[in-house]
Amino acid sequence: MEEDKSFTVTAEPISHAAEDNSHGWQKVTYVKKQRKTQNQKTASDPSAVLANGSGILPEKSSVFKGLEKHAEERRRQLEAQSAAAAYDDDDEIPRRSRNNRGGDEDDDDVSSDADVKGNVAKVVKEKPKKVKKPKVSVPEAAAKIDADDLTAFLANVSESYEGQHDIQLMRFADYFGRAFSAVSASQFPWLKLFRESAVAKIADVPVSHVSEAVYKASVDWINHRSNEALGTFVVWSLDCIFADLASQQLGSKGPKKAGQQASSKSQVAIFLVLSMVLRRKPDVIINLLPNLSENSKYQGQDKLTVIIWMVVQACQGDLAVGLYLWAHHILPVLGGKSGSNPQSRDLVLQLVERILAVPKARGILVNNAVRKGERLVPPVALDLLLHVAFPASSARVKATERFEAIYPLLKDVALAGSPGSKAMKQVALQIQTLTVKTAGEGIPSLSEEASSIFIWCLVQNPDCYKQWDKIYEDNIEANVAILRKLSENWKEISSKHSSLQPLGETLKSFRQKNEKVLSGGGDVTQQGLFKEVDKYCKVILGRVSSGHGCVKTVVFTIAVLAVGAAVVSPNIDAWDWSKLSVLFNAQQSF
């Protein structure tokens, strides 16, 4: 409803220009406005008189006051509605210039901002949803690999990059990388699997998912690659795995950044190809692990699990290689900072228990105790095994019983070899140097076992007696344990010696040294130890001397009997002189 804009022009006669001060202008009067003003004045003046001369009573004016108030409110509402309608129509009217807007500029800005926000909201709402790709598991991706296609691909690669084995291996890895590209990291959480699973469970991951035909085609092709190229490829694969390990550990500690975390899709292929290389050519890792063990880049609890997984793969190809790697590179972990970590001990034990549990493992390992001039279980490893299998009673842990269970077989492998050979004599000297110190540590069970191995060294190499004489005074506590062991088990030990003469000469030298120390005075404790050692020396020397006298008597008796038999018997040719000679030699040796 629009406001009444009618107006009235007052008709007044136009007089002479001199008398007119309006200069020709006429006064415009709004009738409705004047009427409203008059009504207000009348309502406010109770003494106002109407045209008929009657006055308006105060009570009368208050009667219409409510109606007028209601009408005023209604009028304001109608004006507000009219203003809103006019504002809505402004979008269809061309915009006025900035100079003509005046105070409306701010309102327009607000309206424009609202329009922009509305448009953005519409765009966001209309954005299409991403289509989720179907999840592909490792077995599903492996099942799609065709052996014939792989064979053709490898033949093409071998021809295209002839003589370039390193490039061929990278192309080989790329093939499986494409085959497993649809497998997401959630479908192959290798880090979680390696952390939470036993060694037996991760041993065949992920090679167990590949068909026999694909596996055979792969390992046959790997067999013709050079060891140098394979070694480089193994290091590259290990670096890729540890790079993914570092990115996952970094992502778990803080927010993930774009490009910061490497994709785990290719990890399936790397683990698979690395597994097949190590199973077909286990010797490759023997040349690599010494350098890896010295590099801090490849050390740590999570990295130890990966290294153990690699050794398990090598075990599948050669059990002896597996034990060699365990004794030379995995077992020494127990002698370092990680040795007190229960998880590290458990991993070390799980690996060796898996190796020794293989059918006919004893025969395989003992017969191959020396491999390419190196022992599967070196003297240093044997000494470390002694300490973990025979600790002090206060230092025993849950893993001690497991070490005690595997110790006998590992000891047999460590001491296996050709008796009397140059290699065995050298090993005996090395083991003697280590065990004499271990025997003197004062732990009863450890001293007894170390003394037993020390005596074994004396049997293997007579030069060990000379070395014993040199280190005698510096290892007096160990000598007490060793001589006690000799005295208590004399019958068993003496039967294993081909000759007791070196032992007798060594004991005489010991007695001379004992007499010199005891006569010179000195520390009371040391005096007591030398007295105890000298006591055992006397006992053993008496047995050696009596044994030597018995040997002379037996030899003389045999000679007399032989001569008498030759004189008495008319058929001397019927005697079996070869048997008699063997008997004579045996008694002489004793």
Coordinates of C-alpha atoms in Angstrom, one line a residue, residues 5-529:
K5 CA 1.2 11.7 -2.3
S6 CA -1.7 14.0 -3.4
F7 CA -1.1 17.7 -2.9
T8 CA -3.1 20.9 -3.2
V9 CA -2.1 24.0 -5.0
T10 CA -3.5 27.0 -3.1
A11 CA -5.3 29.2 -5.6
E12 CA -4.6 32.8 -4.8
P13 CA -5.1 35.6 -7.2
I14 CA -1.9 36.8 -8.8
S15 CA -1.4 40.5 -8.1
H16 CA 1.1 42.9 -9.5
A17 CA 4.7 41.8 -9.7
A18 CA 5.7 44.7 -7.4
E19 CA 3.4 43.5 -4.8
D20 CA 4.3 39.8 -5.1
N21 CA 7.4 38.8 -3.1
S22 CA 7.2 35.1 -4.3
H23 CA 8.6 36.0 -7.7
G24 CA 6.0 33.8 -9.4
W25 CA 6.5 30.8 -7.2
Q26 CA 3.5 29.1 -5.7
K27 CA 3.3 27.3 -2.3
V28 CA 2.6 23.6 -2.4
T29 CA 0.7 22.2 0.5
Y30 CA 0.3 18.5 1.4
V31 CA -3.3 18.2 2.7
K32 CA -2.9 14.8 4.3
K33 CA 0.2 15.9 6.3
Q34 CA -1.6 19.1 7.4
R35 CA -4.6 17.1 8.5
K36 CA -2.4 14.7 10.5
T37 CA -0.7 17.6 12.2
Q38 CA -3.9 19.2 13.1
N39 CA -5.3 16.0 14.6
Q40 CA -2.2 15.7 16.8
K41 CA -2.5 19.2 18.0
T42 CA -6.2 18.7 18.7
A43 CA -5.6 15.5 20.7
S44 CA -2.9 17.1 22.7
D45 CA -5.0 20.2 23.5
P46 CA -8.0 19.4 25.7
S47 CA -9.4 23.0 25.4
A48 CA -9.7 22.7 21.6
V49 CA -13.1 23.7 20.3
L50 CA -14.8 22.0 17.4
A51 CA -16.4 23.8 14.5
N52 CA -19.8 23.5 16.2
G53 CA -18.4 25.2 19.3
S54 CA -18.5 22.1 21.5
G55 CA -15.3 21.1 23.4
I56 CA -13.6 17.6 23.4
L57 CA -13.6 16.1 26.8
P58 CA -10.4 14.4 28.0
E59 CA -12.2 11.1 28.5
K60 CA -13.3 11.2 24.9
S61 CA -9.8 11.6 23.5
S62 CA -8.5 8.6 25.5
V63 CA -11.1 6.4 23.8
F64 CA -9.5 6.8 20.4
K65 CA -6.0 6.7 21.7
G66 CA -5.7 2.9 21.5
L67 CA -7.2 2.8 18.0
E68 CA -4.7 5.4 16.8
K69 CA -1.8 3.5 18.4
H70 CA -2.9 0.3 16.7
A71 CA -3.3 2.1 13.3
E72 CA 0.1 3.6 13.7
E73 CA 1.7 0.2 14.3
R74 CA -0.1 -1.2 11.3
R75 CA 1.1 1.6 9.1
R76 CA 4.7 1.0 10.2
Q77 CA 4.4 -2.7 9.3
L78 CA 3.0 -1.9 5.9
E79 CA 5.8 0.5 5.2
A80 CA 8.4 -2.1 6.2
Q81 CA 6.8 -4.6 3.9
S82 CA 6.8 -2.1 1.1
A83 CA 10.5 -1.4 1.7
A84 CA 11.4 -5.1 1.6
A85 CA 9.5 -5.6 -1.6
A86 CA 11.3 -2.7 -3.2
Y87 CA 14.7 -4.1 -2.0
D88 CA 13.9 -7.5 -3.7
D89 CA 13.2 -5.8 -7.0
D90 CA 16.5 -4.0 -7.0
D91 CA 18.2 -7.1 -8.6
E92 CA 16.3 -6.5 -11.8
I93 CA 17.1 -2.8 -12.0
P94 CA 20.5 -1.7 -13.4
R95 CA 22.9 -0.7 -10.7
R96 CA 23.3 3.0 -10.2
S97 CA 26.7 4.6 -10.3
R98 CA 28.8 4.6 -7.2
N99 CA 28.3 8.4 -6.8
N100 CA 24.5 8.0 -6.7
R101 CA 24.5 5.1 -4.2
G102 CA 25.3 7.2 -1.2
G103 CA 24.8 5.2 1.9
D104 CA 23.5 2.1 0.0
E105 CA 27.0 1.0 -0.9
D106 CA 27.5 -1.0 2.3
D107 CA 24.2 -2.8 1.9
D108 CA 25.2 -3.9 -1.6
D109 CA 28.6 -5.2 -0.4
V110 CA 26.8 -7.4 2.2
S111 CA 24.4 -8.6 -0.4
S112 CA 27.3 -9.5 -2.8
D113 CA 29.2 -11.4 -0.1
A114 CA 26.1 -13.4 0.7
D115 CA 25.6 -14.3 -3.0
V116 CA 29.3 -15.4 -3.3
K117 CA 29.0 -17.6 -0.3
G118 CA 25.8 -19.1 -1.6
N119 CA 27.4 -19.9 -4.9
V120 CA 30.4 -21.6 -3.2
A121 CA 28.1 -23.7 -1.0
K122 CA 26.2 -24.8 -4.1
V123 CA 29.5 -25.8 -5.8
V124 CA 30.7 -27.8 -2.8
K125 CA 27.4 -29.6 -2.6
E126 CA 27.4 -30.5 -6.3
K127 CA 31.0 -32.0 -6.1
P128 CA 30.8 -35.6 -7.1
K129 CA 31.8 -38.3 -4.6
K130 CA 34.9 -40.3 -5.2
V131 CA 34.3 -43.9 -6.3
K132 CA 36.0 -46.3 -3.9
K133 CA 38.3 -48.8 -5.5
P134 CA 37.7 -52.4 -4.6
K135 CA 40.3 -53.8 -2.1
V136 CA 42.7 -56.4 -3.6
S137 CA 44.5 -58.8 -1.2
V138 CA 47.9 -60.3 -1.7
P139 CA 46.6 -63.8 -2.6
E140 CA 44.2 -62.3 -5.2
A141 CA 46.9 -60.3 -6.9
A142 CA 49.3 -63.3 -6.8
A143 CA 46.7 -65.5 -8.4
K144 CA 46.5 -63.3 -11.4
I145 CA 50.2 -63.7 -12.3
D146 CA 50.6 -66.0 -15.3
A147 CA 53.8 -68.1 -15.4
D148 CA 53.9 -68.2 -19.2
D149 CA 53.6 -64.4 -19.3
L150 CA 56.4 -64.1 -16.7
T151 CA 58.6 -66.5 -18.6
A152 CA 58.2 -64.5 -21.9
F153 CA 58.8 -61.2 -20.0
L154 CA 62.1 -62.6 -18.5
A155 CA 63.2 -63.9 -21.9
N156 CA 62.6 -60.5 -23.4
V157 CA 64.5 -58.7 -20.6
S158 CA 67.4 -61.1 -20.8
E159 CA 67.7 -60.4 -24.5
S160 CA 67.2 -56.6 -24.3
Y161 CA 69.7 -56.1 -21.4
E162 CA 72.1 -58.9 -22.2
G163 CA 75.1 -58.9 -19.8
Q164 CA 73.5 -56.2 -17.6
H165 CA 72.3 -58.3 -14.7
D166 CA 71.7 -55.4 -12.4
I167 CA 69.2 -53.8 -14.8
Q168 CA 67.6 -57.2 -15.5
L169 CA 67.0 -57.7 -11.8
M170 CA 65.4 -54.2 -11.5
R171 CA 63.1 -55.0 -14.4
F172 CA 62.3 -58.3 -12.7
A173 CA 61.2 -56.4 -9.6
D174 CA 59.2 -54.0 -11.7
Y175 CA 57.2 -56.9 -13.1
F176 CA 56.0 -58.0 -9.7
G177 CA 55.6 -54.3 -8.6
R178 CA 53.0 -53.9 -11.4
A179 CA 51.4 -57.2 -10.4
F180 CA 50.9 -56.1 -6.8
S181 CA 50.2 -52.4 -7.5
A182 CA 46.5 -52.7 -6.6
V183 CA 47.4 -54.1 -3.1
S184 CA 47.1 -51.3 -0.6
A185 CA 49.3 -50.9 2.5
S186 CA 46.3 -52.0 4.7
Q187 CA 46.3 -55.3 2.9
F188 CA 50.0 -55.9 3.6
P189 CA 50.8 -54.4 7.0
W190 CA 54.2 -56.0 7.1
L191 CA 55.6 -54.0 9.9
K192 CA 52.8 -54.9 12.3
L193 CA 53.0 -58.5 11.1
F194 CA 56.7 -58.7 11.8
R195 CA 56.4 -57.1 15.2
E196 CA 53.5 -59.2 16.5
S197 CA 54.1 -62.6 14.8
A198 CA 56.4 -65.4 15.6
V199 CA 59.3 -66.2 13.3
A200 CA 57.6 -69.4 12.0
K201 CA 54.6 -67.3 10.9
I202 CA 56.5 -64.8 8.9
A203 CA 58.9 -67.3 7.4
D204 CA 56.9 -67.8 4.2
V205 CA 55.6 -64.2 3.8
P206 CA 54.7 -63.4 1.0
V207 CA 56.2 -66.2 -1.1
S208 CA 53.6 -68.7 0.0
H209 CA 51.0 -66.8 -2.1
V210 CA 52.8 -67.4 -5.4
S211 CA 52.0 -70.4 -7.5
E212 CA 54.6 -73.1 -7.9
A213 CA 54.9 -72.5 -11.6
V214 CA 55.6 -68.7 -11.0
Y215 CA 58.1 -69.5 -8.2
K216 CA 60.0 -72.1 -10.4
A217 CA 60.2 -69.8 -13.4
S218 CA 61.6 -67.0 -11.1
V219 CA 64.2 -69.0 -9.3
D220 CA 65.4 -70.7 -12.4
W221 CA 66.0 -67.3 -14.0
I222 CA 67.7 -66.0 -10.8
N223 CA 70.1 -68.9 -10.8
H224 CA 71.7 -67.5 -14.0
R225 CA 72.4 -64.0 -12.5
S226 CA 75.8 -63.1 -11.2
N227 CA 76.5 -63.1 -7.4
E228 CA 77.7 -59.5 -7.6
A229 CA 74.5 -58.3 -9.2
L230 CA 72.4 -60.3 -6.8
G231 CA 74.4 -58.8 -3.8
T232 CA 73.7 -55.3 -5.1
F233 CA 70.1 -56.1 -5.6
V234 CA 69.8 -57.5 -2.0
V235 CA 71.2 -54.3 -0.5
W236 CA 68.9 -52.1 -2.6
S237 CA 65.9 -54.2 -1.6
L238 CA 66.9 -54.0 2.1
D239 CA 67.3 -50.2 1.8
C240 CA 63.8 -49.9 0.3
I241 CA 62.3 -51.9 3.1
F242 CA 64.1 -49.9 5.8
A243 CA 63.0 -46.6 4.1
D244 CA 59.4 -47.7 4.3
L245 CA 60.0 -48.7 7.9
A246 CA 61.3 -45.2 8.7
S247 CA 58.4 -43.5 7.0
Q248 CA 55.9 -45.6 8.9
Q249 CA 57.6 -44.9 12.2
L250 CA 57.7 -41.2 11.4
G251 CA 54.0 -41.2 10.4
S252 CA 53.0 -42.9 13.7
K253 CA 54.7 -40.2 15.7
G254 CA 53.2 -37.1 14.0
P255 CA 50.8 -35.9 11.3
K256 CA 51.4 -37.3 7.9
K257 CA 52.6 -34.8 5.3
A258 CA 52.1 -35.1 1.6
G259 CA 55.0 -37.0 0.0
Q260 CA 56.5 -37.8 3.3
Q261 CA 55.4 -41.4 3.6
A262 CA 56.3 -43.8 0.8
S263 CA 53.7 -46.0 -0.6
S264 CA 53.7 -49.6 0.7
K265 CA 52.1 -51.0 -2.4
S266 CA 55.5 -52.0 -3.9
Q267 CA 56.7 -53.6 -0.6
V268 CA 54.9 -56.8 -1.5
A269 CA 57.0 -57.1 -4.6
I270 CA 60.2 -56.3 -2.9
F271 CA 59.7 -58.8 -0.1
L272 CA 58.7 -61.5 -2.7
V273 CA 61.7 -61.0 -5.0
L274 CA 64.1 -60.7 -2.1
S275 CA 62.8 -63.9 -0.7
M276 CA 63.2 -65.8 -4.0
V277 CA 66.8 -64.5 -4.4
L278 CA 67.9 -65.6 -0.9
R279 CA 66.3 -69.0 -1.3
R280 CA 68.0 -69.7 -4.6
K281 CA 71.3 -68.0 -3.8
P282 CA 71.8 -68.1 0.0
D283 CA 75.5 -67.6 -0.3
V284 CA 74.9 -64.0 -1.4
I285 CA 74.0 -62.8 2.1
I286 CA 77.2 -64.3 3.6
N287 CA 79.3 -61.7 1.9
L288 CA 76.9 -58.9 2.8
L289 CA 76.1 -59.4 6.5
P290 CA 79.6 -58.5 7.8
N291 CA 79.3 -55.0 6.3
L292 CA 75.6 -54.7 7.4
S293 CA 76.5 -55.6 11.0
E294 CA 79.0 -52.8 11.2
N295 CA 76.6 -50.2 9.9
S296 CA 74.3 -48.6 12.4
K297 CA 71.8 -48.0 9.5
Y298 CA 70.9 -51.7 9.7
Q299 CA 70.8 -52.1 13.5
G300 CA 67.8 -51.8 15.8
Q301 CA 65.0 -54.0 17.2
D302 CA 62.6 -53.6 14.2
K303 CA 65.5 -54.0 11.8
L304 CA 66.6 -57.2 13.6
T305 CA 63.3 -58.8 12.7
V306 CA 63.8 -58.1 9.0
I307 CA 67.4 -59.5 9.2
I308 CA 66.1 -62.6 10.9
W309 CA 63.4 -63.0 8.2
M310 CA 66.2 -62.8 5.6
V311 CA 68.2 -65.5 7.4
V312 CA 65.1 -67.7 7.4
Q313 CA 64.8 -67.4 3.7
A314 CA 68.5 -68.4 3.3
C315 CA 67.8 -71.5 5.5
Q316 CA 65.3 -72.7 3.0
G317 CA 68.1 -73.0 0.4
D318 CA 70.9 -74.2 2.7
L319 CA 70.5 -75.1 6.4
A320 CA 74.2 -74.8 7.0
V321 CA 74.2 -71.2 5.7
G322 CA 71.4 -70.4 8.0
L323 CA 73.3 -71.6 11.1
Y324 CA 76.5 -69.8 9.9
L325 CA 74.6 -66.5 9.7
W326 CA 73.0 -67.1 13.1
A327 CA 76.3 -67.9 14.9
H328 CA 78.3 -65.2 13.2
H329 CA 75.8 -62.3 13.0
I330 CA 72.6 -62.9 15.0
L331 CA 74.0 -64.5 18.2
P332 CA 76.5 -61.6 18.8
V333 CA 73.4 -59.4 19.4
L334 CA 73.2 -61.0 22.9
G335 CA 76.7 -59.7 23.7
G336 CA 75.8 -56.1 22.9
K337 CA 73.4 -53.5 24.3
S338 CA 70.3 -55.4 23.0
G339 CA 71.4 -58.6 24.8
S340 CA 69.3 -57.6 27.9
N341 CA 66.2 -57.1 25.8
P342 CA 63.8 -60.0 26.2
Q343 CA 62.4 -59.5 22.7
S344 CA 65.9 -59.7 21.1
R345 CA 66.7 -62.9 23.1
D346 CA 63.4 -64.4 22.0
L347 CA 64.0 -63.6 18.3
V348 CA 67.5 -65.0 18.4
L349 CA 66.2 -68.2 20.0
Q350 CA 63.3 -68.6 17.7
L351 CA 65.6 -68.6 14.7
V352 CA 68.1 -71.2 16.0
E353 CA 65.3 -73.4 17.3
R354 CA 63.7 -73.4 13.9
I355 CA 67.0 -74.3 12.3
L356 CA 67.7 -77.2 14.7
A357 CA 64.1 -78.5 14.4
V358 CA 64.6 -79.4 10.7
P359 CA 64.6 -83.2 10.2
K360 CA 68.1 -84.6 10.2
A361 CA 69.5 -81.2 11.2
R362 CA 72.2 -82.8 13.4
G363 CA 73.7 -84.8 10.6
I364 CA 73.6 -82.0 8.1
L365 CA 75.2 -79.4 10.5
V366 CA 77.8 -81.7 12.0
N367 CA 78.9 -83.0 8.6
N368 CA 79.2 -79.4 7.3
A369 CA 80.7 -77.9 10.5
V370 CA 83.4 -76.4 8.3
R371 CA 82.2 -74.6 5.2
K372 CA 84.7 -73.1 2.8
G373 CA 87.3 -73.0 5.4
E374 CA 85.1 -71.3 8.0
R375 CA 83.4 -73.0 11.0
L376 CA 79.6 -72.7 11.3
V377 CA 80.0 -72.1 15.0
P378 CA 83.3 -70.2 15.6
P379 CA 85.1 -70.3 19.0
V380 CA 83.8 -66.8 19.9
A381 CA 80.2 -68.0 19.4
L382 CA 80.9 -71.1 21.5
D383 CA 82.2 -68.9 24.3
L384 CA 79.1 -66.7 24.1
L385 CA 76.9 -69.8 24.2
L386 CA 78.6 -70.9 27.4
H387 CA 77.7 -67.7 29.1
V388 CA 74.1 -67.7 28.1
A389 CA 73.5 -71.4 28.8
F390 CA 75.4 -71.5 32.2
P391 CA 74.9 -68.1 33.9
A392 CA 75.1 -67.4 37.6
S393 CA 72.0 -68.6 39.5
S394 CA 71.0 -65.0 40.2
A395 CA 71.3 -64.1 36.5
R396 CA 69.0 -66.9 35.2
V397 CA 66.0 -65.8 33.1
K398 CA 63.2 -67.5 31.2
A399 CA 65.3 -67.9 28.1
T400 CA 68.1 -69.7 30.0
E401 CA 66.4 -73.1 29.8
R402 CA 65.9 -72.7 26.1
F403 CA 69.6 -72.0 25.7
E404 CA 70.4 -75.1 27.8
A405 CA 68.3 -77.2 25.5
I406 CA 70.1 -76.1 22.3
Y407 CA 73.6 -76.0 23.7
P408 CA 74.6 -79.7 23.3
L409 CA 74.0 -79.8 19.6
L410 CA 75.6 -76.5 19.0
K411 CA 78.6 -77.6 21.0
D412 CA 78.9 -80.7 18.9
V413 CA 78.9 -78.6 15.7
A414 CA 81.5 -76.2 17.2
L415 CA 83.9 -79.1 18.1
A416 CA 83.3 -81.2 15.0
G417 CA 86.1 -81.9 12.6
S418 CA 88.9 -84.2 11.6
P419 CA 90.9 -85.1 14.7
G420 CA 94.6 -84.4 14.3
S421 CA 94.1 -82.2 11.3
K422 CA 95.9 -78.9 11.0
A423 CA 92.6 -77.0 11.1
M424 CA 91.4 -78.8 14.3
K425 CA 94.7 -78.1 16.0
Q426 CA 94.4 -74.4 15.2
V427 CA 90.8 -74.3 16.5
A428 CA 91.8 -76.1 19.7
L429 CA 94.4 -73.4 20.4
Q430 CA 91.7 -70.7 19.8
I431 CA 89.1 -72.3 22.0
Q432 CA 91.7 -73.0 24.8
T433 CA 92.5 -69.3 25.0
L434 CA 88.8 -68.4 25.5
T435 CA 87.8 -71.2 27.8
V436 CA 90.7 -70.7 30.3
K437 CA 89.3 -67.3 31.1
T438 CA 85.7 -68.5 31.3
A439 CA 86.7 -71.3 33.7
G440 CA 88.2 -68.8 36.1
E441 CA 85.0 -66.7 36.5
G442 CA 84.0 -68.4 39.6
I443 CA 80.5 -69.6 38.4
P444 CA 80.4 -73.4 39.3
S445 CA 78.4 -74.7 36.4
L446 CA 80.2 -72.4 33.9
S447 CA 83.6 -73.3 35.2
E448 CA 82.9 -77.1 35.0
E449 CA 81.7 -76.9 31.4
A450 CA 84.6 -74.6 30.3
S451 CA 87.1 -76.9 32.0
S452 CA 85.7 -79.9 30.1
I453 CA 86.2 -78.1 26.8
F454 CA 89.7 -77.0 27.9
I455 CA 90.7 -80.6 28.4
W456 CA 89.2 -81.5 25.0
C457 CA 91.7 -79.0 23.5
L458 CA 94.6 -80.8 25.2
V459 CA 93.5 -84.0 23.5
Q460 CA 93.2 -82.4 20.1
N461 CA 96.6 -80.7 20.0
P462 CA 99.7 -81.4 22.2
D463 CA 100.8 -77.8 21.6
C464 CA 98.0 -76.8 23.9
Y465 CA 100.1 -78.1 26.8
K466 CA 102.8 -75.7 25.9
Q467 CA 100.3 -72.8 25.7
W468 CA 98.9 -73.9 29.1
D469 CA 102.3 -73.7 30.7
K470 CA 102.8 -70.2 29.4
I471 CA 99.5 -68.9 30.8
Y472 CA 99.5 -71.0 34.0
E473 CA 100.4 -68.3 36.6
D474 CA 98.0 -65.7 35.1
N475 CA 95.0 -68.0 35.4
I476 CA 95.4 -69.8 38.7
E477 CA 91.7 -69.8 39.5
A478 CA 91.0 -71.5 36.2
N479 CA 93.8 -74.0 36.8
V480 CA 92.1 -75.1 40.1
A481 CA 88.9 -75.9 38.2
I482 CA 90.7 -77.6 35.3
L483 CA 92.9 -79.8 37.5
R484 CA 90.0 -80.7 39.7
K485 CA 88.1 -81.9 36.6
L486 CA 91.1 -84.0 35.5
S487 CA 91.4 -85.6 38.9
E488 CA 87.7 -86.4 39.4
N489 CA 87.3 -87.8 35.9
W490 CA 90.7 -89.4 35.4
K491 CA 89.7 -92.7 34.0
E492 CA 87.4 -91.2 31.3
I493 CA 89.9 -88.5 30.4
S494 CA 93.0 -90.6 30.4
S495 CA 91.5 -93.1 28.0
K496 CA 91.1 -90.3 25.4
H497 CA 94.8 -89.3 25.4
S498 CA 97.1 -91.0 22.9
S499 CA 100.0 -90.3 25.2
L500 CA 100.2 -89.1 28.8
Q501 CA 103.8 -87.9 28.5
P502 CA 103.0 -84.3 27.6
L503 CA 100.7 -84.1 30.5
G504 CA 103.3 -85.4 32.9
E505 CA 105.9 -82.9 31.8
T506 CA 103.5 -80.1 32.1
L507 CA 102.5 -81.0 35.6
K508 CA 106.2 -81.2 36.7
S509 CA 106.6 -77.6 35.3
F510 CA 103.6 -76.5 37.3
R511 CA 105.0 -78.0 40.5
Q512 CA 108.2 -76.1 40.1
K513 CA 106.3 -72.8 39.6
N514 CA 104.2 -73.6 42.7
E515 CA 107.2 -74.2 44.8
K516 CA 108.7 -70.9 43.7
V517 CA 105.5 -68.9 44.5
L518 CA 104.9 -70.7 47.9
S519 CA 108.5 -70.1 49.1
G520 CA 108.5 -66.5 48.1
G521 CA 105.5 -65.5 50.2
G522 CA 102.9 -63.0 48.9
D523 CA 99.1 -62.6 49.0
V524 CA 97.4 -65.1 51.3
T525 CA 94.6 -65.8 48.8
Q526 CA 97.0 -66.5 46.0
Q527 CA 99.0 -68.7 48.3
G528 CA 95.9 -70.7 49.1
L529 CA 95.1 -71.2 45.4

